[in-house]
Amino acid sequence: MIEYETTEEDRVDRLMDEWLRITEGKRTAHHATTGKDRDKPSHFMQIVEFPSYEEAMRNSDLPETRHLAEELREACVEAPRFVNLEVTRDEVVDENAMESLMGKVLTDLGAVAIAPLMVIGERLGIFTAMADGAPVSSIELAARTGTQERNVREWLAAMAASGYVTLDPDGRFRLSPEQTVVFTQQDSPYYAPSGFQLFSACAAHETRDKLEQAFVKGGGMGWEQHIPELFPSVGRFFRNGYAAFLVDMWLPSLNGVVDRLNNGGSVADVGCGIGWSTMQMARAFPKAHCVGFDYHAPSIDQAKAAAEQSGLAARVDFRTAGSADFGGGPYDLITFFDCLHDMGDPVGALSHCRARLTDGGVVMLVEPNAADDLAENLHPLSRAMYAASSMVCVPASQAQEVGRALGAQAGEERTREVAAEAGFAHFRRASETPFNLIYELMS
Ligand SMILES: C[S@@+](CC[C@H](N)C(=O)[O-])C[C@H]1O[C@@H](n2cnc3c(N)ncnc32)[C@H](O)[C@@H]1O
């Protein structure tokens, strides 16, 4: 940076122009900005940028530059001041980047606002009333669902603007074949309203206030401190993915497990929540004995009720127990579905399992799909998972003893470390889907 005072601005400009002309191809300065003080117009500052300090020195050593410095001295009131300025911050707001960031923010604002409408639409059966894919007016839809036409009309407008229902040229609305699957087929792995219910339940305002306190004071936030709607939502959100892959893909990828279960083996499903995974295994392997454990008693009550309702109560047991103290066994298979990372002491839980496996028995960990490196996880799926993990999984683990807080995007390496600490000699990625990584652990 050069700071100088002159009453001969034109003369200085000519000197600079001449220097630019004669140093063409030699100078190392790549950008110069000159400004003058509004309140003292004879006072100038010039910032000359160089690729590096060494290049700046090379530029100063040019004979033309030395000559310029002498001429400048004569054209100025006193000797110019030269400062070797090291750049510590250099920020330019890029208009294009700004526009695309704001576009993303706008999309997200819409997503936040659409979430409760999605839950309402599902609960009131508005989507299912459109499941035939035929065009319908807001008047017909309100009549079909026993709702107020004006409210339904606005709901339809919001869904059409989201791309979640289709607006026909005659002003009626319908679901395309894809929208029909995603918004009405409750057993499809593509079914979306359950996800909106889950993420809305994670972010309920009561939860947010408790979570905020946990951020400040530490100590996490226990699973049981969430609003009751969270527990069935989690079960609903995961169950279709398990139904699609568990019996046909994940269990067959494990060493000898299917044979054992077909021949009356035993399964412990740890952290089973409301028990969908336990019941799916009980249904697929009628001879097997399946027990679901969870430390959250209200979830176990719901699991028992669901087993009763689906006629599986005689073949499946549900018990309230923690991951490091569940009983029974020995088991041929011990499973953890999307829950090891929620536990305060995953090493303690896996050590407990090791002692409760039959000879050749297997622990199956179903964990959310994630790379080890955060930089590889910066995409929409991980974004949703990190958000849920920030609100539920990490605080739940922190609220328990040890508080390892693996997080829902722990990745394979950190999961392998936990298994090794628990004494498992064998750890293998047995299967994977876009949503999950499936690990096989054996002693
Ligand atoms: C994200 S939910 C998954 C539930 C179920 N496995 C599923 O896939 O739907 C995590 C579950 O882990 C349970 N959990 C957390 N810590 C536990 C612990 N230390 N012992 C037993 N269960 C635990 C919670 O109660 C919750 O049901």
Short mmCIF file of C-alpha atoms and ligand atoms in Angstrom, two decimals:
data_model
loop_
_atom_site.label_atom_id
_atom_site.label_comp_id
_atom_site.label_asym_id
_atom_site.label_seq_id
_atom_site.Cartn_x
_atom_site.Cartn_y
_atom_site.Cartn_z
CA MET A 1 0.00 0.00 0.00
CA ILE A 2 1.31 3.44 -0.89
CA GLU A 3 0.04 6.48 0.98
CA TYR A 4 0.98 9.86 -0.43
CA GLU A 5 -0.04 13.50 -0.49
CA THR A 6 0.13 15.57 -3.64
CA THR A 7 -1.34 18.72 -5.10
CA GLU A 8 -0.36 17.45 -8.60
CA GLU A 9 -2.75 14.60 -9.16
CA ASP A 10 -2.42 14.75 -12.98
CA ARG A 11 1.37 14.58 -12.79
CA VAL A 12 1.22 11.50 -10.57
CA ASP A 13 -1.28 9.89 -12.97
CA ARG A 14 1.07 10.50 -15.91
CA LEU A 15 3.99 8.96 -13.96
CA MET A 16 1.89 5.89 -13.23
CA ASP A 17 0.75 5.57 -16.86
CA GLU A 18 4.34 5.83 -18.05
CA TRP A 19 5.42 3.17 -15.52
CA LEU A 20 2.64 0.86 -16.73
CA ARG A 21 3.78 1.34 -20.32
CA ILE A 22 7.48 0.64 -19.74
CA THR A 23 6.99 -2.30 -17.36
CA GLU A 24 4.62 -4.20 -19.68
CA GLY A 25 5.58 -7.89 -19.42
CA LYS A 26 7.98 -7.28 -16.51
CA ARG A 27 5.90 -6.07 -13.61
CA THR A 28 4.41 -8.56 -11.19
CA ALA A 29 1.63 -6.32 -9.82
CA HIS A 30 -1.67 -7.69 -11.06
CA HIS A 31 -4.20 -5.23 -9.69
CA ALA A 32 -4.07 -1.66 -8.37
CA THR A 33 -6.78 0.46 -6.79
CA THR A 34 -6.24 4.14 -6.06
CA GLY A 35 -8.48 6.30 -3.93
CA LYS A 36 -8.42 9.74 -2.37
CA ASP A 37 -9.71 11.02 0.93
CA ARG A 38 -13.06 12.81 0.39
CA ASP A 39 -12.29 15.13 3.30
CA LYS A 40 -8.71 15.83 2.22
CA PRO A 41 -8.50 15.48 -1.57
CA SER A 42 -4.69 15.81 -1.68
CA HIS A 43 -4.36 12.61 0.37
CA PHE A 44 -4.17 9.39 -1.72
CA MET A 45 -3.90 5.69 -1.03
CA GLN A 46 -3.00 3.09 -3.59
CA ILE A 47 -3.37 -0.64 -2.96
CA VAL A 48 -1.28 -2.69 -5.35
CA GLU A 49 -1.87 -6.46 -5.30
CA PHE A 50 0.77 -9.10 -5.97
CA PRO A 51 0.57 -12.88 -6.09
CA SER A 52 3.02 -13.08 -3.16
CA TYR A 53 5.37 -11.04 -1.00
CA GLU A 54 8.37 -12.29 -3.02
CA GLU A 55 6.75 -11.12 -6.26
CA ALA A 56 6.09 -7.73 -4.67
CA MET A 57 9.78 -7.44 -3.80
CA ARG A 58 10.75 -8.40 -7.34
CA ASN A 59 8.47 -5.66 -8.63
CA SER A 60 10.05 -3.07 -6.27
CA ASP A 61 13.53 -4.02 -7.47
CA LEU A 62 12.76 -3.22 -11.13
CA PRO A 63 14.83 -0.15 -12.22
CA GLU A 64 11.61 1.37 -13.64
CA THR A 65 9.96 1.05 -10.24
CA ARG A 66 12.93 2.64 -8.44
CA HIS A 67 12.78 5.50 -10.93
CA LEU A 68 9.02 5.86 -10.40
CA ALA A 69 9.57 6.05 -6.62
CA GLU A 70 12.04 8.93 -7.09
CA GLU A 71 9.70 10.81 -9.44
CA LEU A 72 6.79 10.21 -7.09
CA ARG A 73 8.78 11.65 -4.20
CA GLU A 74 9.23 14.87 -6.18
CA ALA A 75 5.56 15.12 -7.14
CA CYS A 76 4.43 14.66 -3.53
CA VAL A 77 4.31 17.03 -0.56
CA GLU A 78 6.47 14.61 1.48
CA ALA A 79 7.92 11.12 1.01
CA PRO A 80 5.19 8.55 0.25
CA ARG A 81 4.65 5.92 2.89
CA PHE A 82 5.01 2.28 1.72
CA VAL A 83 3.34 -0.45 3.77
CA ASN A 84 3.75 -4.17 3.09
CA LEU A 85 0.17 -5.17 3.74
CA GLU A 86 -0.46 -8.88 4.40
CA VAL A 87 -4.03 -9.82 3.36
CA THR A 88 -5.92 -11.30 6.30
CA ARG A 89 -9.47 -11.17 4.88
CA ASP A 90 -10.69 -10.74 1.33
CA GLU A 91 -14.44 -10.99 0.89
CA VAL A 92 -16.44 -10.14 -2.17
CA VAL A 93 -20.18 -10.77 -2.31
CA ASP A 94 -20.74 -12.64 -5.55
CA GLU A 95 -24.17 -11.68 -6.87
CA ASN A 96 -24.71 -15.04 -8.61
CA ALA A 97 -23.74 -17.01 -5.54
CA MET A 98 -26.02 -14.76 -3.48
CA GLU A 99 -28.94 -15.38 -5.83
CA SER A 100 -28.51 -19.13 -5.73
CA LEU A 101 -28.16 -19.12 -1.93
CA MET A 102 -31.37 -17.12 -1.59
CA GLY A 103 -33.12 -19.50 -4.01
CA LYS A 104 -32.17 -22.37 -1.72
CA VAL A 105 -33.31 -20.46 1.37
CA LEU A 106 -36.67 -19.79 -0.29
CA THR A 107 -37.12 -23.47 -1.15
CA ASP A 108 -36.34 -24.37 2.46
CA LEU A 109 -38.76 -21.79 3.85
CA GLY A 110 -41.43 -23.42 1.70
CA ALA A 111 -40.44 -26.85 3.03
CA VAL A 112 -40.75 -25.71 6.65
CA ALA A 113 -44.17 -24.23 5.91
CA ILE A 114 -45.40 -27.24 3.93
CA ALA A 115 -44.50 -29.77 6.68
CA PRO A 116 -47.52 -29.15 8.97
CA LEU A 117 -49.80 -29.03 5.93
CA MET A 118 -48.46 -32.40 4.87
CA VAL A 119 -49.26 -33.85 8.31
CA ILE A 120 -52.76 -32.33 8.24
CA GLY A 121 -53.34 -33.61 4.70
CA GLU A 122 -52.39 -37.11 5.73
CA ARG A 123 -54.43 -37.12 8.95
CA LEU A 124 -57.56 -35.76 7.26
CA GLY A 125 -57.23 -38.23 4.40
CA ILE A 126 -56.98 -35.50 1.75
CA PHE A 127 -54.20 -37.26 -0.14
CA THR A 128 -55.89 -40.65 0.04
CA ALA A 129 -59.12 -39.08 -1.24
CA MET A 130 -57.15 -38.28 -4.43
CA ALA A 131 -55.54 -41.73 -4.69
CA ASP A 132 -57.53 -42.69 -7.81
CA GLY A 133 -55.53 -40.08 -9.76
CA ALA A 134 -58.72 -38.57 -11.24
CA PRO A 135 -59.02 -34.76 -11.42
CA VAL A 136 -60.99 -33.26 -8.56
CA SER A 137 -62.14 -29.77 -7.63
CA SER A 138 -61.64 -28.30 -4.18
CA ILE A 139 -65.43 -28.46 -3.68
CA GLU A 140 -65.52 -32.21 -4.43
CA LEU A 141 -62.44 -32.88 -2.33
CA ALA A 142 -63.83 -31.00 0.67
CA ALA A 143 -67.10 -32.93 0.37
CA ARG A 144 -65.21 -36.25 0.16
CA THR A 145 -63.10 -35.53 3.22
CA GLY A 146 -65.63 -33.65 5.35
CA THR A 147 -63.48 -30.51 5.38
CA GLN A 148 -63.94 -26.80 4.67
CA GLU A 149 -63.68 -26.01 0.95
CA ARG A 150 -61.84 -22.69 1.38
CA ASN A 151 -59.14 -24.32 3.56
CA VAL A 152 -58.78 -27.26 1.20
CA ARG A 153 -58.51 -24.92 -1.79
CA GLU A 154 -55.60 -23.05 -0.20
CA TRP A 155 -53.98 -26.37 0.83
CA LEU A 156 -54.25 -27.58 -2.78
CA ALA A 157 -52.63 -24.36 -4.02
CA ALA A 158 -49.72 -24.83 -1.60
CA MET A 159 -49.29 -28.48 -2.64
CA ALA A 160 -49.51 -27.62 -6.36
CA ALA A 161 -46.85 -24.91 -5.94
CA SER A 162 -44.70 -27.53 -4.16
CA GLY A 163 -45.06 -29.97 -7.06
CA TYR A 164 -46.88 -32.39 -4.73
CA VAL A 165 -50.23 -32.28 -6.56
CA THR A 166 -50.83 -31.50 -10.25
CA LEU A 167 -52.94 -28.57 -11.43
CA ASP A 168 -54.94 -29.31 -14.58
CA PRO A 169 -55.75 -26.56 -17.15
CA ASP A 170 -59.42 -26.61 -16.06
CA GLY A 171 -58.44 -25.67 -12.48
CA ARG A 172 -58.98 -29.14 -11.01
CA PHE A 173 -56.27 -31.04 -9.13
CA ARG A 174 -55.03 -34.61 -9.40
CA LEU A 175 -52.16 -36.83 -8.30
CA SER A 176 -49.77 -38.06 -11.00
CA PRO A 177 -48.83 -41.78 -10.78
CA GLU A 178 -45.62 -40.85 -8.93
CA GLN A 179 -47.43 -38.44 -6.58
CA THR A 180 -49.94 -41.21 -5.89
CA VAL A 181 -47.13 -43.55 -4.74
CA VAL A 182 -45.27 -40.94 -2.70
CA PHE A 183 -48.30 -39.44 -0.95
CA THR A 184 -50.87 -42.23 -0.68
CA GLN A 185 -49.20 -45.65 -0.64
CA GLN A 186 -48.47 -46.06 3.04
CA ASP A 187 -46.49 -49.29 2.63
CA SER A 188 -44.22 -48.03 -0.13
CA PRO A 189 -40.56 -47.24 0.66
CA TYR A 190 -41.23 -43.97 -1.22
CA TYR A 191 -44.08 -42.92 1.12
CA ALA A 192 -43.26 -39.36 2.26
CA PRO A 193 -45.88 -38.02 4.73
CA SER A 194 -44.45 -40.17 7.55
CA GLY A 195 -41.10 -38.41 7.08
CA PHE A 196 -42.78 -35.02 7.34
CA GLN A 197 -44.53 -36.19 10.49
CA LEU A 198 -41.24 -37.39 11.99
CA PHE A 199 -39.28 -34.23 11.22
CA SER A 200 -42.15 -32.03 12.45
CA ALA A 201 -42.27 -34.05 15.69
CA CYS A 202 -38.48 -33.69 16.13
CA ALA A 203 -38.82 -29.94 15.81
CA ALA A 204 -41.90 -29.36 18.01
CA HIS A 205 -41.54 -26.10 19.89
CA GLU A 206 -41.50 -27.81 23.32
CA THR A 207 -38.59 -29.90 22.08
CA ARG A 208 -36.78 -26.92 20.65
CA ASP A 209 -36.85 -25.12 24.00
CA LYS A 210 -35.46 -28.14 25.87
CA LEU A 211 -32.87 -28.70 23.20
CA GLU A 212 -31.75 -25.11 23.38
CA GLN A 213 -31.13 -25.59 27.10
CA ALA A 214 -29.16 -28.77 26.38
CA PHE A 215 -26.98 -26.84 23.92
CA VAL A 216 -26.18 -24.33 26.64
CA LYS A 217 -26.02 -26.44 29.79
CA GLY A 218 -24.99 -29.84 28.38
CA GLY A 219 -26.42 -33.14 29.56
CA GLY A 220 -28.31 -33.83 26.34
CA MET A 221 -32.02 -34.51 26.11
CA GLY A 222 -33.41 -37.97 26.82
CA TRP A 223 -35.43 -39.90 24.26
CA GLU A 224 -38.38 -39.84 26.69
CA GLN A 225 -38.36 -36.02 26.81
CA HIS A 226 -39.66 -35.75 23.24
CA ILE A 227 -43.34 -35.26 22.41
CA PRO A 228 -45.22 -38.59 22.28
CA GLU A 229 -45.84 -38.21 18.53
CA LEU A 230 -42.14 -38.78 17.88
CA PHE A 231 -42.12 -42.47 18.85
CA PRO A 232 -44.70 -43.88 16.42
CA SER A 233 -43.40 -41.48 13.73
CA VAL A 234 -39.92 -42.98 13.96
CA GLY A 235 -41.37 -46.47 13.62
CA ARG A 236 -43.53 -45.47 10.66
CA PHE A 237 -40.65 -43.66 8.95
CA PHE A 238 -38.28 -46.64 9.09
CA ARG A 239 -40.65 -49.56 8.73
CA ASN A 240 -41.16 -49.47 4.94
CA GLY A 241 -37.44 -49.47 4.28
CA TYR A 242 -37.03 -52.48 6.57
CA ALA A 243 -39.98 -54.23 4.90
CA ALA A 244 -38.33 -53.75 1.50
CA PHE A 245 -34.86 -55.03 2.43
CA LEU A 246 -34.65 -56.81 5.79
CA VAL A 247 -35.89 -60.29 4.91
CA ASP A 248 -34.91 -60.38 1.23
CA MET A 249 -31.53 -58.69 1.34
CA TRP A 250 -30.05 -57.87 4.76
CA LEU A 251 -30.60 -61.14 6.66
CA PRO A 252 -29.46 -63.31 3.69
CA SER A 253 -26.24 -61.26 3.56
CA LEU A 254 -25.31 -62.48 7.06
CA ASN A 255 -23.34 -65.61 7.84
CA GLY A 256 -25.74 -68.56 8.37
CA VAL A 257 -28.47 -66.43 9.95
CA VAL A 258 -31.36 -67.34 7.65
CA ASP A 259 -30.77 -71.08 8.18
CA ARG A 260 -30.69 -70.64 11.93
CA LEU A 261 -33.90 -68.61 11.98
CA ASN A 262 -35.67 -71.05 9.67
CA ASN A 263 -34.78 -73.78 12.12
CA GLY A 264 -36.16 -72.06 15.20
CA GLY A 265 -33.28 -69.75 16.15
CA SER A 266 -33.63 -66.86 18.56
CA VAL A 267 -33.44 -63.11 17.94
CA ALA A 268 -33.00 -60.14 20.26
CA ASP A 269 -33.94 -56.82 18.63
CA VAL A 270 -32.31 -54.16 20.82
CA GLY A 271 -33.65 -50.58 20.81
CA CYS A 272 -36.67 -51.92 18.92
CA GLY A 273 -38.85 -48.83 19.47
CA ILE A 274 -42.44 -49.70 18.60
CA GLY A 275 -41.28 -53.05 17.26
CA TRP A 276 -41.82 -53.09 13.48
CA SER A 277 -38.49 -54.77 12.77
CA THR A 278 -39.08 -57.42 15.47
CA MET A 279 -42.50 -58.21 14.04
CA GLN A 280 -41.20 -58.36 10.48
CA MET A 281 -38.66 -60.99 11.53
CA ALA A 282 -41.27 -62.92 13.54
CA ARG A 283 -43.57 -62.93 10.51
CA ALA A 284 -40.85 -64.12 8.12
CA PHE A 285 -39.49 -66.85 10.42
CA PRO A 286 -42.44 -68.51 12.15
CA LYS A 287 -40.22 -70.98 13.99
CA ALA A 288 -37.87 -68.35 15.39
CA HIS A 289 -38.28 -66.81 18.82
CA CYS A 290 -38.08 -63.00 18.58
CA VAL A 291 -37.79 -60.61 21.51
CA GLY A 292 -37.73 -56.83 21.20
CA PHE A 293 -36.06 -54.72 23.92
CA ASP A 294 -36.19 -51.00 24.43
CA TYR A 295 -35.54 -48.86 27.49
CA HIS A 296 -38.50 -46.61 26.62
CA ALA A 297 -41.54 -48.21 28.27
CA PRO A 298 -44.23 -46.32 26.27
CA SER A 299 -42.67 -47.59 23.01
CA ILE A 300 -42.67 -51.15 24.33
CA ASP A 301 -46.37 -50.76 25.27
CA GLN A 302 -47.12 -49.67 21.68
CA ALA A 303 -45.09 -52.57 20.32
CA LYS A 304 -47.07 -55.05 22.45
CA ALA A 305 -50.36 -53.54 21.27
CA ALA A 306 -49.24 -53.72 17.63
CA ALA A 307 -48.19 -57.38 18.04
CA GLU A 308 -51.58 -58.16 19.57
CA GLN A 309 -53.37 -56.39 16.71
CA SER A 310 -51.43 -58.20 14.01
CA GLY A 311 -51.89 -61.64 15.58
CA LEU A 312 -48.19 -62.04 16.36
CA ALA A 313 -48.41 -61.78 20.13
CA ALA A 314 -47.86 -65.51 20.61
CA ARG A 315 -44.61 -65.48 18.62
CA VAL A 316 -42.99 -62.23 19.65
CA ASP A 317 -42.13 -60.79 23.05
CA PHE A 318 -41.51 -57.18 23.94
CA ARG A 319 -39.73 -56.16 27.13
CA THR A 320 -38.60 -52.91 28.64
CA ALA A 321 -34.83 -53.18 29.08
CA GLY A 322 -31.69 -51.19 28.37
CA SER A 323 -29.10 -52.20 25.79
CA ALA A 324 -26.54 -53.15 28.43
CA ASP A 325 -28.84 -55.14 30.69
CA PHE A 326 -31.40 -56.99 28.55
CA GLY A 327 -31.76 -60.62 29.50
CA GLY A 328 -32.53 -64.00 27.96
CA GLY A 329 -30.51 -65.74 25.30
CA PRO A 330 -28.15 -66.93 24.15
CA TYR A 331 -29.29 -65.48 20.82
CA ASP A 332 -28.42 -66.53 17.27
CA LEU A 333 -29.00 -63.00 16.08
CA ILE A 334 -28.94 -59.67 17.93
CA THR A 335 -30.09 -56.69 15.90
CA PHE A 336 -29.85 -52.92 16.30
CA PHE A 337 -32.02 -51.00 13.83
CA ASP A 338 -31.04 -47.33 13.49
CA CYS A 339 -30.37 -47.09 17.22
CA LEU A 340 -26.79 -48.01 18.21
CA HIS A 341 -25.73 -44.40 17.65
CA ASP A 342 -28.58 -43.19 19.93
CA MET A 343 -27.18 -45.13 22.86
CA GLY A 344 -25.01 -43.50 25.49
CA ASP A 345 -22.66 -46.47 25.71
CA PRO A 346 -22.61 -48.35 22.39
CA VAL A 347 -19.44 -50.19 23.46
CA GLY A 348 -21.14 -51.36 26.67
CA ALA A 349 -24.19 -52.42 24.63
CA LEU A 350 -22.10 -54.45 22.16
CA SER A 351 -19.99 -56.01 24.94
CA HIS A 352 -23.23 -57.13 26.59
CA CYS A 353 -24.32 -58.67 23.26
CA ARG A 354 -21.04 -60.55 22.84
CA ALA A 355 -21.73 -62.37 26.08
CA ARG A 356 -25.26 -63.27 24.93
CA LEU A 357 -24.58 -64.72 21.49
CA THR A 358 -24.71 -68.41 20.67
CA ASP A 359 -21.59 -69.98 19.24
CA GLY A 360 -21.39 -68.54 15.70
CA GLY A 361 -24.13 -66.03 16.50
CA VAL A 362 -24.21 -62.68 14.73
CA VAL A 363 -24.87 -59.07 15.67
CA MET A 364 -26.45 -57.09 12.84
CA LEU A 365 -26.10 -53.32 12.99
CA VAL A 366 -28.39 -51.33 10.72
CA GLU A 367 -27.06 -47.79 10.70
CA PRO A 368 -27.85 -44.78 8.51
CA ASN A 369 -25.73 -44.68 5.35
CA ALA A 370 -22.89 -42.15 5.67
CA ALA A 371 -19.31 -41.66 4.56
CA ASP A 372 -16.59 -41.33 7.20
CA ASP A 373 -15.68 -37.86 6.05
CA LEU A 374 -18.09 -34.98 6.65
CA ALA A 375 -17.07 -33.37 3.36
CA GLU A 376 -18.53 -36.39 1.53
CA ASN A 377 -21.78 -36.15 3.43
CA LEU A 378 -22.80 -32.68 2.32
CA HIS A 379 -25.89 -33.77 0.34
CA PRO A 380 -29.66 -33.71 0.97
CA LEU A 381 -29.99 -37.13 2.65
CA SER A 382 -27.17 -36.52 5.10
CA ARG A 383 -28.49 -33.04 5.67
CA ALA A 384 -31.79 -34.49 6.91
CA MET A 385 -29.93 -37.09 8.97
CA TYR A 386 -27.53 -34.60 10.58
CA ALA A 387 -30.52 -32.38 11.42
CA ALA A 388 -32.42 -35.27 13.04
CA SER A 389 -29.22 -36.35 14.74
CA SER A 390 -28.71 -32.86 16.18
CA MET A 391 -32.26 -32.82 17.53
CA VAL A 392 -32.66 -36.44 18.65
CA CYS A 393 -29.73 -38.88 18.40
CA VAL A 394 -26.81 -36.89 19.80
CA PRO A 395 -28.80 -35.38 22.72
CA ALA A 396 -30.36 -38.80 23.50
CA SER A 397 -26.93 -40.38 23.77
CA GLN A 398 -25.56 -37.44 25.80
CA ALA A 399 -28.39 -37.90 28.31
CA GLN A 400 -27.21 -41.46 29.06
CA GLU A 401 -24.14 -42.71 30.90
CA VAL A 402 -20.90 -42.40 28.92
CA GLY A 403 -22.62 -40.15 26.34
CA ARG A 404 -20.52 -41.33 23.40
CA ALA A 405 -22.79 -39.39 20.99
CA LEU A 406 -21.78 -41.17 17.80
CA GLY A 407 -24.38 -39.27 15.79
CA ALA A 408 -26.60 -40.63 13.01
CA GLN A 409 -23.86 -40.13 10.41
CA ALA A 410 -21.08 -41.90 12.28
CA GLY A 411 -19.89 -43.78 9.18
CA GLU A 412 -18.16 -47.15 8.92
CA GLU A 413 -14.82 -46.36 10.56
CA ARG A 414 -16.26 -45.01 13.81
CA THR A 415 -18.73 -47.91 13.95
CA ARG A 416 -15.88 -50.38 13.39
CA GLU A 417 -13.94 -48.77 16.26
CA VAL A 418 -16.88 -49.22 18.61
CA ALA A 419 -17.23 -52.88 17.62
CA ALA A 420 -13.49 -53.45 18.14
CA GLU A 421 -13.59 -51.75 21.56
CA ALA A 422 -16.42 -54.12 22.48
CA GLY A 423 -14.17 -57.05 21.59
CA PHE A 424 -15.62 -58.16 18.26
CA ALA A 425 -12.88 -59.69 16.14
CA HIS A 426 -15.00 -59.77 12.99
CA PHE A 427 -16.62 -56.67 11.45
CA ARG A 428 -17.90 -56.61 7.89
CA ARG A 429 -20.12 -54.35 5.81
CA ALA A 430 -22.55 -57.03 4.74
CA SER A 431 -25.03 -55.02 2.73
CA GLU A 432 -26.12 -51.50 1.95
CA THR A 433 -28.94 -49.43 0.53
CA PRO A 434 -28.99 -45.69 -0.17
CA PHE A 435 -30.41 -45.20 3.34
CA ASN A 436 -28.57 -47.82 5.40
CA LEU A 437 -25.29 -49.61 5.97
CA ILE A 438 -25.60 -53.12 7.34
CA TYR A 439 -22.73 -54.52 9.41
CA GLU A 440 -22.09 -58.06 10.55
CA LEU A 441 -20.24 -58.52 13.86
CA MET A 442 -19.01 -61.86 15.19
CA SER A 443 -16.70 -62.84 18.00
C1 LIG B 1 -34.24 -44.01 16.28
S1 LIG B 1 -35.07 -45.06 17.36
C2 LIG B 1 -35.12 -46.58 16.44
C3 LIG B 1 -36.21 -47.46 16.89
C4 LIG B 1 -36.38 -48.75 16.10
N1 LIG B 1 -35.21 -49.58 16.16
C5 LIG B 1 -36.73 -48.46 14.67
O1 LIG B 1 -35.90 -48.67 13.80
O2 LIG B 1 -37.84 -47.97 14.43
C6 LIG B 1 -33.90 -45.38 18.63
C7 LIG B 1 -34.42 -46.29 19.70
O3 LIG B 1 -33.33 -46.60 20.58
C8 LIG B 1 -33.86 -46.69 21.89
N2 LIG B 1 -32.74 -46.55 22.84
C9 LIG B 1 -31.91 -45.52 22.98
N3 LIG B 1 -31.01 -45.77 23.93
C10 LIG B 1 -31.28 -47.01 24.42
C11 LIG B 1 -30.68 -47.84 25.39
N4 LIG B 1 -29.62 -47.44 26.07
N5 LIG B 1 -31.21 -49.05 25.61
C12 LIG B 1 -32.29 -49.48 24.90
N6 LIG B 1 -32.91 -48.73 23.97
C13 LIG B 1 -32.39 -47.52 23.71
C14 LIG B 1 -34.87 -45.58 21.95
O4 LIG B 1 -35.79 -45.75 23.01
C15 LIG B 1 -35.49 -45.69 20.56
O5 LIG B 1 -36.61 -46.54 20.59
#
